[in-house]
Tab-separated table of C-alpha atoms in Angstrom:
chain	number	residue	atom	x	y	z
A	78	GLN	CA	-7.881	24.988	-4.874
A	79	VAL	CA	-4.789	23.431	-2.409
A	80	GLN	CA	-4.777	20.284	-3.508
A	81	LEU	CA	-2.263	16.833	-2.619
A	82	VAL	CA	-1.113	14.336	-4.520
A	83	GLU	CA	0.651	11.361	-3.132
A	84	SER	CA	2.917	9.239	-5.304
A	85	GLY	CA	6.218	6.554	-5.267
A	86	GLY	CA	4.072	3.511	-3.483
A	87	GLY	CA	4.322	0.342	-4.789
A	88	VAL	CA	5.131	-2.963	-3.586
A	89	VAL	CA	8.317	-3.561	-2.421
A	90	GLN	CA	11.573	-6.784	-0.767
A	91	PRO	CA	11.681	-6.020	3.159
A	92	GLY	CA	15.145	-4.187	3.725
A	93	ARG	CA	14.422	-2.806	0.480
A	94	SER	CA	14.165	1.545	0.005
A	95	LEU	CA	11.377	3.641	-1.025
A	96	ARG	CA	10.212	7.881	-1.910
A	97	LEU	CA	7.799	8.854	-1.606
A	98	SER	CA	6.311	12.112	-2.707
A	99	CYS	CA	3.195	14.732	-2.160
A	100	ALA	CA	3.126	17.779	-4.054
A	101	ALA	CA	1.506	20.469	-3.068
A	102	SER	CA	-0.978	23.004	-4.684
A	103	GLY	CA	-3.436	26.277	-4.192
A	104	PHE	CA	-1.397	27.619	-1.136
A	105	ALA	CA	1.963	29.076	-0.148
A	106	PHE	CA	3.996	25.109	0.028
A	107	ASN	CA	6.922	27.380	2.247
A	108	SER	CA	4.166	28.804	4.798
A	109	ASP	CA	2.991	25.621	6.240
A	110	ALA	CA	4.518	22.753	8.079
A	111	MET	CA	3.465	18.868	6.075
A	112	HIS	CA	3.284	16.060	8.262
A	113	TRP	CA	2.978	12.044	7.331
A	114	VAL	CA	-0.038	10.255	8.803
A	115	ARG	CA	-0.431	5.587	7.677
A	116	GLN	CA	-3.140	3.282	7.223
A	117	ALA	CA	-2.832	-0.509	7.328
A	118	PRO	CA	-4.893	-1.773	6.279
A	119	GLY	CA	-8.255	-2.559	7.703
A	120	LYS	CA	-6.695	-0.269	10.950
A	121	GLY	CA	-6.754	2.492	12.375
A	122	LEU	CA	-4.413	6.120	12.131
A	123	GLU	CA	-1.004	6.489	13.054
A	124	TRP	CA	0.585	10.249	13.199
A	125	VAL	CA	4.357	8.809	11.283
A	126	ALA	CA	6.450	12.553	10.891
A	127	PHE	CA	6.368	16.166	10.673
A	128	ILE	CA	8.223	18.820	8.692
A	129	SER	CA	8.307	22.066	10.052
A	130	TYR	CA	7.630	24.955	7.491
A	131	ASP	CA	10.784	26.012	7.453
A	132	GLY	CA	12.749	22.409	7.218
A	133	SER	CA	14.530	23.081	10.133
A	134	ASN	CA	11.888	20.332	12.869
A	135	LYS	CA	11.588	16.788	11.692
A	136	TYR	CA	9.665	14.459	14.652
A	137	TYR	CA	9.720	10.753	13.672
A	138	ALA	CA	6.928	8.339	15.306
A	139	ASP	CA	9.038	5.830	17.197
A	140	SER	CA	8.568	2.946	14.728
A	141	VAL	CA	9.922	4.770	12.027
A	142	LYS	CA	12.784	7.013	13.627
A	143	GLY	CA	15.988	5.873	12.126
A	144	ARG	CA	14.727	3.892	9.084
A	145	PHE	CA	12.238	7.125	7.780
A	146	THR	CA	13.164	10.426	6.906
A	147	VAL	CA	11.298	13.567	6.310
A	148	SER	CA	12.168	16.769	4.024
A	149	ARG	CA	10.102	19.404	1.598
A	150	ASP	CA	11.871	21.139	-1.319
A	151	ASP	CA	10.048	24.099	-1.653
A	152	SER	CA	11.569	24.597	-5.093
A	153	LYS	CA	9.339	22.189	-6.494
A	154	ASN	CA	6.579	22.350	-3.901
A	155	THR	CA	7.205	18.453	-2.676
A	156	LEU	CA	7.286	16.686	0.511
A	157	TYR	CA	8.875	13.366	0.370
A	158	LEU	CA	8.977	10.570	2.893
A	159	GLN	CA	12.464	8.399	2.228
A	160	MET	CA	12.223	5.329	3.584
A	161	ASN	CA	14.837	2.957	4.438
A	162	SER	CA	14.804	-0.630	5.464
A	163	LEU	CA	12.054	-1.420	5.158
A	164	ARG	CA	9.177	-4.129	6.958
A	165	PRO	CA	7.027	-5.723	6.177
A	166	GLU	CA	4.644	-3.804	8.645
A	167	ASP	CA	5.003	-0.399	7.132
A	168	THR	CA	2.598	-1.946	5.083
A	169	ALA	CA	-0.057	1.323	5.119
A	170	MET	CA	-1.137	3.568	2.806
A	171	TYR	CA	0.145	6.813	3.092
A	172	TYR	CA	-1.618	10.169	3.552
A	173	CYS	CA	-0.111	13.643	3.694
A	174	ALA	CA	-1.625	16.443	6.034
A	175	ARG	CA	-0.596	20.090	6.144
A	176	GLN	CA	-1.169	21.636	9.172
A	177	THR	CA	-2.293	25.515	9.782
A	178	GLY	CA	-1.954	27.457	12.495
A	179	ASN	CA	-4.504	26.249	14.981
A	180	PHE	CA	-2.646	22.301	13.936
A	181	ILE	CA	-5.179	21.174	12.353
A	182	LEU	CA	-4.696	18.492	10.156
A	183	ASP	CA	-6.517	20.190	7.607
A	184	TYR	CA	-5.833	19.531	3.923
A	185	TRP	CA	-5.048	15.613	2.856
A	186	GLY	CA	-4.470	13.484	-0.007
A	187	GLN	CA	-5.800	10.664	-1.680
A	188	GLY	CA	-2.172	8.275	-0.327
A	189	THR	CA	-0.486	6.103	-1.426
A	190	LEU	CA	-0.140	1.976	-1.222
A	191	VAL	CA	2.922	0.908	0.037
A	192	THR	CA	3.611	-3.437	0.446
A	193	VAL	CA	5.992	-4.785	2.008
A	194	SER	CA	6.408	-8.057	0.863
A	195	SER	CA	8.758	-10.499	-0.332
B	292	ALA	CA	4.647	8.597	24.218
B	293	VAL	CA	1.164	10.517	25.332
B	294	GLN	CA	-0.827	6.494	24.592
B	295	MET	CA	-4.493	7.678	23.699
B	296	THR	CA	-7.450	5.484	24.815
B	297	GLN	CA	-10.594	5.579	22.262
B	298	SER	CA	-14.323	4.302	23.280
B	299	PRO	CA	-16.032	2.593	22.720
B	300	SER	CA	-14.296	1.022	19.454
B	301	SER	CA	-18.052	0.224	17.289
B	302	LEU	CA	-21.295	1.246	18.290
B	303	SER	CA	-24.439	1.140	16.142
B	304	ALA	CA	-27.415	3.644	16.614
B	305	SER	CA	-30.872	4.529	15.097
B	306	VAL	CA	-31.143	7.895	13.056
B	307	GLY	CA	-31.609	10.215	15.198
B	308	ASP	CA	-30.022	9.355	17.973
B	309	ARG	CA	-27.039	11.635	20.950
B	310	VAL	CA	-23.474	10.400	20.412
B	311	THR	CA	-20.667	9.560	22.466
B	312	ILE	CA	-17.646	8.650	22.371
B	313	THR	CA	-14.366	9.706	24.520
B	314	CYS	CA	-10.155	9.765	24.883
B	315	ARG	CA	-8.650	9.618	27.163
B	316	ALA	CA	-5.092	10.438	26.896
B	317	SER	CA	-2.356	8.545	29.368
B	318	GLN	CA	-0.670	12.338	30.280
B	319	TYR	CA	-1.809	15.746	31.049
B	320	ILE	CA	-2.495	17.473	27.460
B	321	ARG	CA	-4.187	20.705	28.123
B	322	ASN	CA	-7.083	21.450	25.570
B	323	ASP	CA	-4.377	19.609	23.140
B	324	LEU	CA	-6.428	17.339	21.179
B	325	GLY	CA	-8.409	17.351	17.367
B	326	TRP	CA	-10.921	14.829	16.380
B	327	TYR	CA	-11.099	13.386	13.066
B	328	GLN	CA	-13.932	11.942	10.823
B	329	GLN	CA	-13.137	9.382	7.837
B	330	LYS	CA	-14.926	7.606	6.350
B	331	PRO	CA	-14.518	4.339	4.375
B	332	GLY	CA	-12.442	4.721	1.056
B	333	LYS	CA	-11.581	8.160	2.209
B	334	ALA	CA	-8.863	10.079	3.687
B	335	PRO	CA	-9.650	11.810	6.907
B	336	LYS	CA	-11.199	15.156	7.668
B	337	VAL	CA	-11.826	16.731	10.732
B	338	LEU	CA	-14.329	17.720	12.400
B	339	ILE	CA	-13.251	19.323	15.975
B	340	PHE	CA	-9.392	21.078	16.983
B	341	ALA	CA	-8.295	22.504	20.647
B	342	ALA	CA	-10.662	20.033	22.378
B	343	SER	CA	-13.881	22.239	21.965
B	344	SER	CA	-13.635	24.819	17.889
B	345	LEU	CA	-15.550	23.139	15.735
B	346	GLN	CA	-14.032	23.298	12.272
B	347	SER	CA	-15.146	26.190	9.800
B	348	GLY	CA	-17.548	24.277	6.928
B	349	VAL	CA	-18.594	21.540	10.273
B	350	PRO	CA	-21.718	20.728	11.279
B	351	SER	CA	-22.983	22.333	13.961
B	352	ARG	CA	-24.035	18.922	15.540
B	353	PHE	CA	-20.927	17.612	16.100
B	354	SER	CA	-19.003	19.446	19.400
B	355	GLY	CA	-15.847	18.894	21.773
B	356	SER	CA	-15.723	19.264	25.461
B	357	GLY	CA	-12.548	18.310	27.565
B	358	SER	CA	-9.278	18.846	28.869
B	359	GLY	CA	-5.944	17.925	30.507
B	360	THR	CA	-6.862	13.635	29.734
B	361	ASP	CA	-10.255	13.454	29.375
B	362	PHE	CA	-11.858	14.070	26.133
B	363	THR	CA	-15.380	14.055	24.089
B	364	LEU	CA	-16.638	13.377	20.734
B	365	THR	CA	-20.784	13.959	20.770
B	366	ILE	CA	-23.249	14.074	17.918
B	367	SER	CA	-25.709	15.262	19.019
B	368	THR	CA	-28.748	14.193	15.760
B	369	LEU	CA	-26.673	11.758	14.019
B	370	GLN	CA	-27.668	11.718	11.013
B	371	PRO	CA	-27.227	8.727	7.805
B	372	GLU	CA	-23.762	10.473	6.170
B	373	ASP	CA	-22.143	10.288	9.781
B	374	LEU	CA	-22.009	6.578	8.972
B	375	ALA	CA	-17.097	6.517	9.727
B	376	THR	CA	-14.412	6.157	11.664
B	377	TYR	CA	-14.204	8.748	14.337
B	378	TYR	CA	-10.052	9.008	15.640
B	379	CYS	CA	-8.918	11.083	18.562
B	380	LEU	CA	-5.326	13.185	17.760
B	381	GLN	CA	-3.161	14.210	20.238
B	382	ASP	CA	-0.833	17.424	19.515
B	383	TYR	CA	0.499	18.712	22.719
B	384	SER	CA	3.212	16.739	21.864
B	385	TYR	CA	5.813	14.970	19.561
B	386	PRO	CA	5.712	11.658	18.733
B	387	TRP	CA	2.098	12.558	17.683
B	388	THR	CA	-0.515	9.989	18.355
B	389	PHE	CA	-3.677	8.648	17.557
B	390	GLY	CA	-7.047	7.053	19.668
B	391	GLN	CA	-7.582	3.228	18.072
B	392	GLY	CA	-10.811	5.026	16.701
B	393	THR	CA	-14.118	4.179	16.607
B	394	ARG	CA	-17.068	3.362	13.726
B	395	VAL	CA	-20.304	4.258	13.745
B	396	GLU	CA	-22.359	2.147	12.674
B	397	ILE	CA	-26.130	3.914	11.656
B	398	LYS	CA	-28.842	0.841	12.982
């Protein structure tokens, strides 16, 4: 069965960096585009980033552009989100999600919590 | 970026009621819209894609309609397990954008 497991969250000071990972299993990871979505505590969902199945296309929310980088390692079936220059407003649960051919986010991980605080 | 305006922000309804949630896009997005349900403490789950197509395994009481800029999610007969927050998501252009969410409570 399809599984997505995020890791790498934690407490980090403003201005510092953190790298999130999303380990995928149960499907052909190298055939599917992937997304990151976040949710600040008690708030709504915010789309963060996209990477195409082959890594050739990447898109970002304006709020993270220039600070976050999405990447993938198909040999490890793992998606990454490198987060630099972190701000308190980046505090959120971060989810990875798989995109199907119908542009559906059909499988989601359980999320990893990032807290940016001094 | 396309702005998605969702309403209402919350509603309370009784079991068996018909519930309607709307989403309006700030520009034309064809029918490139999905609806997601998020139960407390859980990851979101897709209900509807391409504005009106029911995702496999989703109960038929959920339906979607609309195209262009105005979209609707309808729950025909509200059930206790429908307690959740519902979000629209446009996938017409990057950056994708969610609506603000509608919290559905059961009276």
